XYZ file of C-alpha atoms in Angstrom:
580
model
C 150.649 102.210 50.109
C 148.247 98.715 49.193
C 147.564 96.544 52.057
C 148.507 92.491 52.162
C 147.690 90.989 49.536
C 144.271 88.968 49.307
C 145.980 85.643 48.265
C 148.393 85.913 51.383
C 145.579 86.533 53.807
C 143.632 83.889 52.638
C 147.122 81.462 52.570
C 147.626 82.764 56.656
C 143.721 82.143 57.216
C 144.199 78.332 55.652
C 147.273 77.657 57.808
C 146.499 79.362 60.771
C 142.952 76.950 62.608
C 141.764 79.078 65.221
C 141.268 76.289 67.828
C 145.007 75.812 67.538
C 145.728 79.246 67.907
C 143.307 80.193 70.809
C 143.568 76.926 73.097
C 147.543 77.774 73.253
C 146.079 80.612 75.426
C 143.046 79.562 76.617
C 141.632 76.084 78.367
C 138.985 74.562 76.004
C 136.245 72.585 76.246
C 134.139 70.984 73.399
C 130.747 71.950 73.481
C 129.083 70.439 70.274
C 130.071 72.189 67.395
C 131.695 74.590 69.522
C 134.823 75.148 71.789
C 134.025 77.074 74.870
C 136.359 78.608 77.597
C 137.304 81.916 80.085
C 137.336 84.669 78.247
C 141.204 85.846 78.025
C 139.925 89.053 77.885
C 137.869 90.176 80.947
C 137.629 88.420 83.732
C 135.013 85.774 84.394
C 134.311 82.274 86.367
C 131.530 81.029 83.948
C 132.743 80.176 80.286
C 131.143 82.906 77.818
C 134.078 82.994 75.200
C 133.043 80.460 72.067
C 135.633 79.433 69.319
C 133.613 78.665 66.089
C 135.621 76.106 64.094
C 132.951 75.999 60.915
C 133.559 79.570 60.649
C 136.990 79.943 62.488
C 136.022 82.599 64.659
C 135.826 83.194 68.115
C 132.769 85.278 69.886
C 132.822 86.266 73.660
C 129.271 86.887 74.787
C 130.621 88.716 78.522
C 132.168 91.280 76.588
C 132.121 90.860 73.274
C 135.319 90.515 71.864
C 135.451 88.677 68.318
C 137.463 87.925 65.283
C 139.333 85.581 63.760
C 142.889 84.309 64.573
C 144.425 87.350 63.126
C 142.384 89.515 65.635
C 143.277 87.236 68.435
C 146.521 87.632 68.222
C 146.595 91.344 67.396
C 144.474 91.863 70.751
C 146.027 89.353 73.199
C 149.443 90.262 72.344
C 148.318 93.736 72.459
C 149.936 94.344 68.425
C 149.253 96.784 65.710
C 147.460 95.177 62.535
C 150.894 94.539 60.706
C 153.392 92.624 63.839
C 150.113 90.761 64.598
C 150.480 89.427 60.603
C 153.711 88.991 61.018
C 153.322 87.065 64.591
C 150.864 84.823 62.987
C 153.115 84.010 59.831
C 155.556 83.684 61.774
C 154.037 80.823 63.673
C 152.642 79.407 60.877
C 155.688 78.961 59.255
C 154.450 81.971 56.103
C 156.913 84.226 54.528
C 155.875 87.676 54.547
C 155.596 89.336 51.581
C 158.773 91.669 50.856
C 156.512 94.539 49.800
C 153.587 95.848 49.123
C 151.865 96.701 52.365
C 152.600 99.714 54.878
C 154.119 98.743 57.678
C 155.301 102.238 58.903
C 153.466 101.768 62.415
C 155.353 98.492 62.862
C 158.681 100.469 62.262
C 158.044 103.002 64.190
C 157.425 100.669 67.278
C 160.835 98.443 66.016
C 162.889 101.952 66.191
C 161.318 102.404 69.726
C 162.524 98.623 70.540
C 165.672 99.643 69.130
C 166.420 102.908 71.311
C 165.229 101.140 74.361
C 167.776 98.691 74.034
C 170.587 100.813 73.072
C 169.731 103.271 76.241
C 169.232 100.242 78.474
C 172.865 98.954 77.339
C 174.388 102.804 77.617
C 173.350 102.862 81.513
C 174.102 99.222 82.244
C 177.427 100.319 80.891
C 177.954 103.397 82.772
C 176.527 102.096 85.929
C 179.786 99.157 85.221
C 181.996 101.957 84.926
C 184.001 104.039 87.602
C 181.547 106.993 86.917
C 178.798 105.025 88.083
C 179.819 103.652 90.854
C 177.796 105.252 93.134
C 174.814 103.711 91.342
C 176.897 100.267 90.954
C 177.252 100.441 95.269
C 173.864 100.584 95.445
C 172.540 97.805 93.791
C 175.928 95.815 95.704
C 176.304 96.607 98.867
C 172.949 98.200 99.854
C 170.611 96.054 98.540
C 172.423 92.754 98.389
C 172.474 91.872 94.678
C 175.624 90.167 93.073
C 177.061 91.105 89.866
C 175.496 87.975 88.231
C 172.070 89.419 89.165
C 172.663 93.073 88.207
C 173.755 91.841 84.694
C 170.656 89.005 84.583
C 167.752 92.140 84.628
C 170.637 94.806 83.370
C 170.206 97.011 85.753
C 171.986 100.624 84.789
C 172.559 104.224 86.179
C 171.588 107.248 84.757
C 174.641 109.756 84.633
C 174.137 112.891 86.460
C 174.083 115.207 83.342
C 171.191 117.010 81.111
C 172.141 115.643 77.380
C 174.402 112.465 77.989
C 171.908 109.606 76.617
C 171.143 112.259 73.927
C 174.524 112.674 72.333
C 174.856 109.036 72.694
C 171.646 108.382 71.168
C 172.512 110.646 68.167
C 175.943 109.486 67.458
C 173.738 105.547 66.997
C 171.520 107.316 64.579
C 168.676 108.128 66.333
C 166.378 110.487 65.609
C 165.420 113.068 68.377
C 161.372 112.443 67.011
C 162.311 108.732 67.736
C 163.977 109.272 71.096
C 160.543 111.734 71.885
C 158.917 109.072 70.995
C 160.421 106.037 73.240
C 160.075 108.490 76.209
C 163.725 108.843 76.818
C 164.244 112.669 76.445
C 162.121 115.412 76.653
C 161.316 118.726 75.569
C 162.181 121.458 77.840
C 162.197 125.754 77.389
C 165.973 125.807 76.307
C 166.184 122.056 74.336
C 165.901 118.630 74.571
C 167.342 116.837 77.762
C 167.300 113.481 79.113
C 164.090 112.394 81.068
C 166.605 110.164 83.512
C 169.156 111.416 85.308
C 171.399 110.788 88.307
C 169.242 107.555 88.782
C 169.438 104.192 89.623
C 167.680 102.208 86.260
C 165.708 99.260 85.919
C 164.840 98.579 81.965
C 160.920 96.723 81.865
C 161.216 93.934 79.395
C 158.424 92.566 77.672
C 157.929 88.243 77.206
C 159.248 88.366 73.681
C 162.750 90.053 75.261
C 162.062 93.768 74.056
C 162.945 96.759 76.423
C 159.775 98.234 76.571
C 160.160 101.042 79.322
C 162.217 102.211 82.331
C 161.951 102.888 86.066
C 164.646 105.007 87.828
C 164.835 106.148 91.348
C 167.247 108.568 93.147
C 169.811 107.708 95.843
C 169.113 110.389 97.974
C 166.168 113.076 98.622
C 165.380 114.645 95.421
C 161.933 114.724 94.320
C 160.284 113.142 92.716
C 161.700 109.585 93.665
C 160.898 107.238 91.112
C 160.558 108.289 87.409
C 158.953 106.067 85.120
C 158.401 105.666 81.561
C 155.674 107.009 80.407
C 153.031 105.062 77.890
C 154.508 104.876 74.509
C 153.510 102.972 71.120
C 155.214 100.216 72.698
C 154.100 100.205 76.696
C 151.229 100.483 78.739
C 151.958 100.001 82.006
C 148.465 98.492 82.818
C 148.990 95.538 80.412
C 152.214 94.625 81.572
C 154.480 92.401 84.512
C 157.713 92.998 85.817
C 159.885 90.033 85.620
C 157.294 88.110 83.284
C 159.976 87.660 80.732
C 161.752 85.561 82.732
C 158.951 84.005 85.620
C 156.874 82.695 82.936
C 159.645 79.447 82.083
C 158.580 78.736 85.835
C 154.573 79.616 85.988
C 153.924 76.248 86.375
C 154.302 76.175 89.924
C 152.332 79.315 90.586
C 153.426 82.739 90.142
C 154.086 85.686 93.290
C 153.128 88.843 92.971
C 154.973 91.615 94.719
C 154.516 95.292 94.655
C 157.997 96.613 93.564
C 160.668 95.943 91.095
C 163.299 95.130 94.106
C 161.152 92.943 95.511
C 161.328 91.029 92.349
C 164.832 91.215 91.126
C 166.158 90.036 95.288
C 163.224 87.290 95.295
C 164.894 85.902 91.563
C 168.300 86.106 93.339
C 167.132 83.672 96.168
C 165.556 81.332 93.998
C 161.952 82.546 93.509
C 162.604 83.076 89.796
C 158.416 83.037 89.478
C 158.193 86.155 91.335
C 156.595 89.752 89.099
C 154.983 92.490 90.263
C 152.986 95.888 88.714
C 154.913 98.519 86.761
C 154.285 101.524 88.564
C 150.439 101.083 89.121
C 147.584 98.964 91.315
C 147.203 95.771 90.177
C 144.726 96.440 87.145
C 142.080 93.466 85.433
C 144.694 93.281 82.531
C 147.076 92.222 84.499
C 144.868 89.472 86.722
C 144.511 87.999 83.239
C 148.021 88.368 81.670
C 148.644 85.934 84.934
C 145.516 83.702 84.330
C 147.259 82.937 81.159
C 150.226 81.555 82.669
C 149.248 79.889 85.815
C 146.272 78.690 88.104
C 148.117 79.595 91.191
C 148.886 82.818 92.509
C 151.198 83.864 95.689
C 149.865 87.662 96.687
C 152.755 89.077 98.647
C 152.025 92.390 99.663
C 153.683 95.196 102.168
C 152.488 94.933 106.076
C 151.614 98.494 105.980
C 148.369 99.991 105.615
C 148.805 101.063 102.196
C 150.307 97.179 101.330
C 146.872 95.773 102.806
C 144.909 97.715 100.693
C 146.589 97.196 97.444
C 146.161 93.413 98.668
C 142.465 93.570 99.071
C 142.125 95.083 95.379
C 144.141 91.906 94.448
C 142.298 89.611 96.312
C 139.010 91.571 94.716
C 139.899 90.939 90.905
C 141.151 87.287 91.139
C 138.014 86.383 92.875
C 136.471 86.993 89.446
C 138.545 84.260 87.832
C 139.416 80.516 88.213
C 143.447 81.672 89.730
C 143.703 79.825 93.212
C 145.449 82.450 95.750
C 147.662 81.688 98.009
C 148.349 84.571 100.668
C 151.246 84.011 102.981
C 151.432 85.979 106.379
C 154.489 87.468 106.394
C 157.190 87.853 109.340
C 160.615 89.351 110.282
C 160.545 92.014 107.673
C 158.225 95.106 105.880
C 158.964 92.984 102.228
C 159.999 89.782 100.697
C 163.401 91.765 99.762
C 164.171 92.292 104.090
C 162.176 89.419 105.024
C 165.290 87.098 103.041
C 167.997 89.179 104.459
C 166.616 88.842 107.783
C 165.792 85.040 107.570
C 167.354 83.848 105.071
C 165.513 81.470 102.003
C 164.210 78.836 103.930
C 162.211 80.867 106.774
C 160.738 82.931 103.506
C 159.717 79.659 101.551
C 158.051 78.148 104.930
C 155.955 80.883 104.887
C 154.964 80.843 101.411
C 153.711 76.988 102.258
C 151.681 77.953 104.899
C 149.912 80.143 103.247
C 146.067 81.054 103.753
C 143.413 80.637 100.995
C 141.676 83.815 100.554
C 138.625 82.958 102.754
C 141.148 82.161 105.286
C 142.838 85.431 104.867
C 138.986 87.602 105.653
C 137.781 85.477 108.247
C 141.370 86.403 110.174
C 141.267 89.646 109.072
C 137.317 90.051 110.514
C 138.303 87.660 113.556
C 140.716 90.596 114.725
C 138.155 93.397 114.179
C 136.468 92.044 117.393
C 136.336 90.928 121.009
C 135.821 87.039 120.800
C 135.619 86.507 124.334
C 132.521 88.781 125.028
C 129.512 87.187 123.479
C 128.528 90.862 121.646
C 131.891 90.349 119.819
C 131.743 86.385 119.255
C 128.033 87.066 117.564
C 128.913 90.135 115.515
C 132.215 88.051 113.998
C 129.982 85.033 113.659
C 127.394 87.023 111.632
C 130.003 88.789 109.451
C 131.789 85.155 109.297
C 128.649 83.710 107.794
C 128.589 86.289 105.248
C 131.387 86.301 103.729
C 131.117 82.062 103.509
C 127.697 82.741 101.750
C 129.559 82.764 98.245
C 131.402 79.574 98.977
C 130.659 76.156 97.261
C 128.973 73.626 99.620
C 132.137 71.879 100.686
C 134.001 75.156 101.635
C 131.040 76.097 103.468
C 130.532 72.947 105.192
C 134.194 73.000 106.262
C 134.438 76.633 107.734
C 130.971 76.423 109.238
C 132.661 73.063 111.270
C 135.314 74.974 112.056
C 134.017 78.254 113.137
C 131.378 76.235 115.361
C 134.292 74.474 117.142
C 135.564 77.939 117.515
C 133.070 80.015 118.722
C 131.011 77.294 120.469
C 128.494 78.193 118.606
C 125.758 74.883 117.405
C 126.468 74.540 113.302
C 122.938 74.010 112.869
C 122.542 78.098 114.237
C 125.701 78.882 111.899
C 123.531 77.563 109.206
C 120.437 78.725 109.544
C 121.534 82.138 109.865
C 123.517 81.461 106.292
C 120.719 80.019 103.981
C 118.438 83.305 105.940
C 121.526 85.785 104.769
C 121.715 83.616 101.302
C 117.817 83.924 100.687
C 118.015 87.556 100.660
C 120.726 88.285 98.984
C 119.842 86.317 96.136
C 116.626 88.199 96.408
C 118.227 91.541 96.194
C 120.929 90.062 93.437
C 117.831 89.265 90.935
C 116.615 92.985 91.457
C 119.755 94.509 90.682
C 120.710 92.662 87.777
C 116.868 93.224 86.578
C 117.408 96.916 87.279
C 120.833 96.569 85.486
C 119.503 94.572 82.413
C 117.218 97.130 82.012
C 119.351 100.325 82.490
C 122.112 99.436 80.346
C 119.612 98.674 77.341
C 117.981 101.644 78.210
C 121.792 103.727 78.296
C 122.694 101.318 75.126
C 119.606 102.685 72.936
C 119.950 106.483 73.706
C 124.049 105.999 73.504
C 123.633 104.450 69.788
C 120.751 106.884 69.405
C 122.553 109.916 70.383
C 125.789 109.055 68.907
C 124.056 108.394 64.830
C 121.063 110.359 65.517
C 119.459 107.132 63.881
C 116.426 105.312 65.500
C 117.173 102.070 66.874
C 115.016 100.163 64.580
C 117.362 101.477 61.782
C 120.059 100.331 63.540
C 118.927 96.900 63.828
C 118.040 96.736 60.396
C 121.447 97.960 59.333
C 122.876 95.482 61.495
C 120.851 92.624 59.851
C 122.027 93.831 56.583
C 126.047 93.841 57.354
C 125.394 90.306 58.496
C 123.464 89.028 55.542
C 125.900 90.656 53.027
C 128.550 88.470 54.982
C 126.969 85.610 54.829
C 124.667 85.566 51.992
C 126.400 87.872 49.184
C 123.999 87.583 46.078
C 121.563 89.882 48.531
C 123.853 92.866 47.375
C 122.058 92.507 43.805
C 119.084 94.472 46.364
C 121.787 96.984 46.882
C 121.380 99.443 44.268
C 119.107 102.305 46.093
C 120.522 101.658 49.658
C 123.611 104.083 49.857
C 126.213 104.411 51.969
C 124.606 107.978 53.665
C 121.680 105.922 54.418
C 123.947 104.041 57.466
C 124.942 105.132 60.642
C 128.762 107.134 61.367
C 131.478 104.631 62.064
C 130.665 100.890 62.447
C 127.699 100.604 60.174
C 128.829 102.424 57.039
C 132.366 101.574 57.417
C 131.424 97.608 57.416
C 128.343 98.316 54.565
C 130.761 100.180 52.194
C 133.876 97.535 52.704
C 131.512 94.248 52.431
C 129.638 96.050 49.531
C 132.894 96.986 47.607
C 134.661 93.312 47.822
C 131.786 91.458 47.051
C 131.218 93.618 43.617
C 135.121 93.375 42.947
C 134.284 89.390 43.657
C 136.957 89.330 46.964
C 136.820 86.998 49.175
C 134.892 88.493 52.856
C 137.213 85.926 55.168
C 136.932 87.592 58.652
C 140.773 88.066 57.809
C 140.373 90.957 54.896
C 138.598 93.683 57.324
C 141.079 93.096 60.658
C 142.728 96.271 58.720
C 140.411 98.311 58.249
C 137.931 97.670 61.253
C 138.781 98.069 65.100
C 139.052 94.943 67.376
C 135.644 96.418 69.165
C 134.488 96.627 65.449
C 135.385 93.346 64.359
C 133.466 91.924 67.743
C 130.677 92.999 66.410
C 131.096 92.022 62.663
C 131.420 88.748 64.067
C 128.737 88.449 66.653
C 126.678 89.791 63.046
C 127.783 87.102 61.102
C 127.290 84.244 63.674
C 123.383 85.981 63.981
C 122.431 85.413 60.135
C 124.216 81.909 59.509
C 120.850 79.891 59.610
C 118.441 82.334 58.283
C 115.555 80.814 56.743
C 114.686 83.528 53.775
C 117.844 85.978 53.663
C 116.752 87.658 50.540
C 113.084 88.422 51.671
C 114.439 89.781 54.969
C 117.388 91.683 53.411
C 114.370 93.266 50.997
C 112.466 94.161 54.570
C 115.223 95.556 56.267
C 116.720 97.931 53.237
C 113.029 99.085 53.528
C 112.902 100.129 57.160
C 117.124 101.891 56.414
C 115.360 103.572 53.570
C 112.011 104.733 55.485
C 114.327 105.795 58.494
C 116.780 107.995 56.162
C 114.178 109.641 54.299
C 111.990 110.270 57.298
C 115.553 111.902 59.005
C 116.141 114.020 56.225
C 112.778 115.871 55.602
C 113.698 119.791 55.773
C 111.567 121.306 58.455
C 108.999 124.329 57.580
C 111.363 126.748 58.770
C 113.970 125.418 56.761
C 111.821 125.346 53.528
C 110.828 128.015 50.768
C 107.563 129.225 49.915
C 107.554 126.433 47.192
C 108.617 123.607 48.864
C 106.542 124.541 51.857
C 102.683 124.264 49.531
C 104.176 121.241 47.714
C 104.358 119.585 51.350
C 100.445 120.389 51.325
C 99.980 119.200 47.706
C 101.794 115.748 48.444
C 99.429 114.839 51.456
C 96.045 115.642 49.561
């Protein structure tokens, strides 16, 4: 089936200005010409992420991520080429077109939506029910929730039977390929079968209100203990927030992050209706930046136990890499927010989330208790590991601790000091080496990856790179096209962007960014982009499109020359007779 139209891609380019649809995601700045921001999609304190409104694109130089609004969208929202159109339109106020374009991965992932919802709605149902009451105790009397707040997250029990969201499935409608394909069932030896059963349920749902996955756990001491979905066409459990759907309205005063599900739906109940947490995994960079996009303030409440404290210093690790403030509370009177408000009620809980430490804070306590304070061995060896961890601080925050920690320790600031800008001197010493050393090694890994990969020298490379970005941006250099063929380009990228750009510009299309989001990869349309931004001000593009076809030609004929082995008799004295 034909892809979208040209004329309604160009009419969703003209309506959709790429500063307006990036800075409802991301804080930016004008910088001249440019916008300039945190890249949305790896995590970074220093802006590298450019939004180009003469060309309305957007370029990240971290990690390279590029595009135009359509690609934006499609990555951020995490959306196959066709829902990120119809997102897009959508917001722009276009009609999609009623036909004419294949849109068979976007109804595949709608059929998903649909069997979520219908299996989320059959266990809310039975868990409701006299059947399920031992589920419907649970949730009650065990764990505190009210009826209000089991039907607010729809919380649901699996019946204790093999086919039972099956049959119900099938009598909707449903497909068992589609049911495979939400994760629901499963394939077994003797059939299919349902992949939950005799479980308590807890349906994931995404921020646009889908049912994208499950989580069930068993009331007693079968193993496993918690099942969860696993990654579909429509989930991925390292992109996505419990309770998101419904925190997100109240972001604005910072969001908490627990570890479980419970912890979440009893924290809503109290009041906290900001709370999330992790679907079934460590807290992954995704994530850190699915929250960066929401709030500046983040509430890190984590388990007591050793296992809780480690998970917390893998949090505290990945939001140090971004502008989030954290906020980490030391908790009492319980092993989790959910027993900590049983036990203390709302008030005791909320007290401790306004006292919380900063992270600093949180490491110097957690150092201070690693050692003896009132021997001098121990008061120097926590000073010295003190002073390290403040040497990454700005000026004030160093100032402050290094006042405080003085008072402290009885230690003279000017000592506390000295022995920081000594510690400071050589790591930055050390830091300049590595990132040398790294500069170095990842060109070096970069050249013999590309290298490897096409089995094309890098100088080709950068000459067929050159070219893809002229074409783009300077179009009558095709007419130099004629003896540079498609086999002369690297596998993947490099032909696939030389053949598209070559075929619209001799059927006179238009080469918008827009027209190759379907037929290029978001890591491919990074670097069509970063290409096209390279050749906008070049001084003679027809001279050096003629001098890099040369060097793509040179390269592919010097690849292809048979060796002796290879040749006959004939072919092996005409070598001779061509180099006399």
């Amino acid at each position: 089936m034909a892809g979208l139209s040209d004329s309604f891609l160009q009419e969703l380019k003209m309506r959709s200005d790429i500063e307006d649809i990036v800075s409802s995601y991301v804080t930016l700045k004008k910088r001249g010409n440019t916008f300039v921001g945190l890249c949305p999609f790896h995590n970074e304190k220093t802006p590298s992420f450019t939004v180009y409104p003469d060309t309305q694109s957007f370029y990240c130089f971290g990690c390279g991520a590029g595009g135009d609004s359509l690609s934006f969208i499609k990555k951020i929202e995490n959306l196959d080429y066709i829902d990120a159109v119809k997102l897009l339109a959508q917001r722009v106020g276009l009609q999609m077109p009623d036909e004419g374009y294949d849109d068979s991965l976007s109804k595949k992932r709608r059929k998903i939506f649909e069997i979520n919802r219908a299996t989320a709605l059959f266990y809310h149902k039975y868990l409701m029910s006299e059947q399920g009451r031992v589920g419907f105790d649970y949730f009650h009397n065990k764990r505190a929730l009210s009826v209000k707040t089991i039907q607010h997250f729809g919380l649901g029990y699996a019946p204790n039977q093999w086919d039972a969201l099956l049959k119900h499935l099938k009598e909707l409608g449903y497909s068992v390929s589609d049911m495979l394909a939400a994760g629901v069932i499963r394939k077994g030896e003797k059939g299919y079968y349902d992949n939950f059963r005799n479980r308590v349920m807890t349906p994931v749902i995404d921020v646009r209100g889908n049912v994208i996955a499950f989580g069930g756990r068993v009331l007693d001491d079968t193993k496993p203990k918690y099942v969860n979905t696993a990654e579909t066409l429509v989930y991925k459990k390292t992109n996505e927030l419990f309770g998101l759907n419904f925190a997100k309205d109240n972001a604005q005063q910072g969001l908490i992050l627990c570890e479980g599900y419970m912890d979440v739906i009893a924290m809503h109940q109290a009041g906290f209706t900001n709370a999330v947490a992790g679907c079934g995994t460590a807290l992954t960079n995704e994530q850190v930046r699915l929250i960066s996009r929401y709030t500046d303030n983040i509430y890190l409440i984590y388990d007591s136990d050793e296992a809780g404290q480690k998970a917390l210093r893998k949090a505290i690790s990945l939001f140090e890499n971004t502008d989030v403030k954290m906020h980490i509370p030391r908790l009492t009177g319980g092993k989790d927010p959910d027993e900590i408000i049983r036990n203390l009620g709302k008030a005791r809980f909320e007290a401790m989330l306004d006292s919380s430490s900063n992270e600093i804070e949180f490491e110097l306590l957690s150092l201070k208790s690693q050692f003896d304070i009132s021997t001098t061995q121990g008061k120097s060896a926590y000073a010295t590991q003190a002073v390290r961890r403040l040497a990454g601080c700005s000026p004030i925050e160093r100032d402050l601790y290094l006042s405080r920690l003085s008072e402290e320790l009885g230690i003279e600031k000017r000592s506390l000091l000295a022995e920081l800008e000594e510690y400071s001197r050589r790591m930055n010493y050390k830091n300049r080496r590595k990132k040398f050393q790294n500069i170095i090694e990842q060109d070096i890994r970069s050249t013999r990856k590309e290298s490897f990969e096409s089995s094309t020298p890098t100088v080709s490379l950068k000459a067929q790179e050159r070219i893809i970005g002229l074409l783009m941006t300077y179009p009558d250099c095709s007419k130099q096209c004629n003896d540079l063929s498609d086999e002369m380009f690297a596998a993947g990228f490099y032909r696939k962007a030389y053949s598209s750009i070559l075929k619209r510009i001799k059927e006179n299309l238009s080469l918008d960014l827009i027209m190759f989001n379907e037929v290029l990869t978001d890591d491919e349309m990074g670097k069509l982009t970063r290409l096209v931004a390279s050749t906008q001000n070049s001084s003679d593009p027809k001279k050096e499109f003629f001098d890099c076809s040369q060097i793509v030609k040179k390269e592919f004929e010097k690849s292809n020359v048979p060796s002796a082995s290879q040749m006959d008799d004939d072919a092996f004295r005409n070598m001779f007779k061509k180099n006399t």
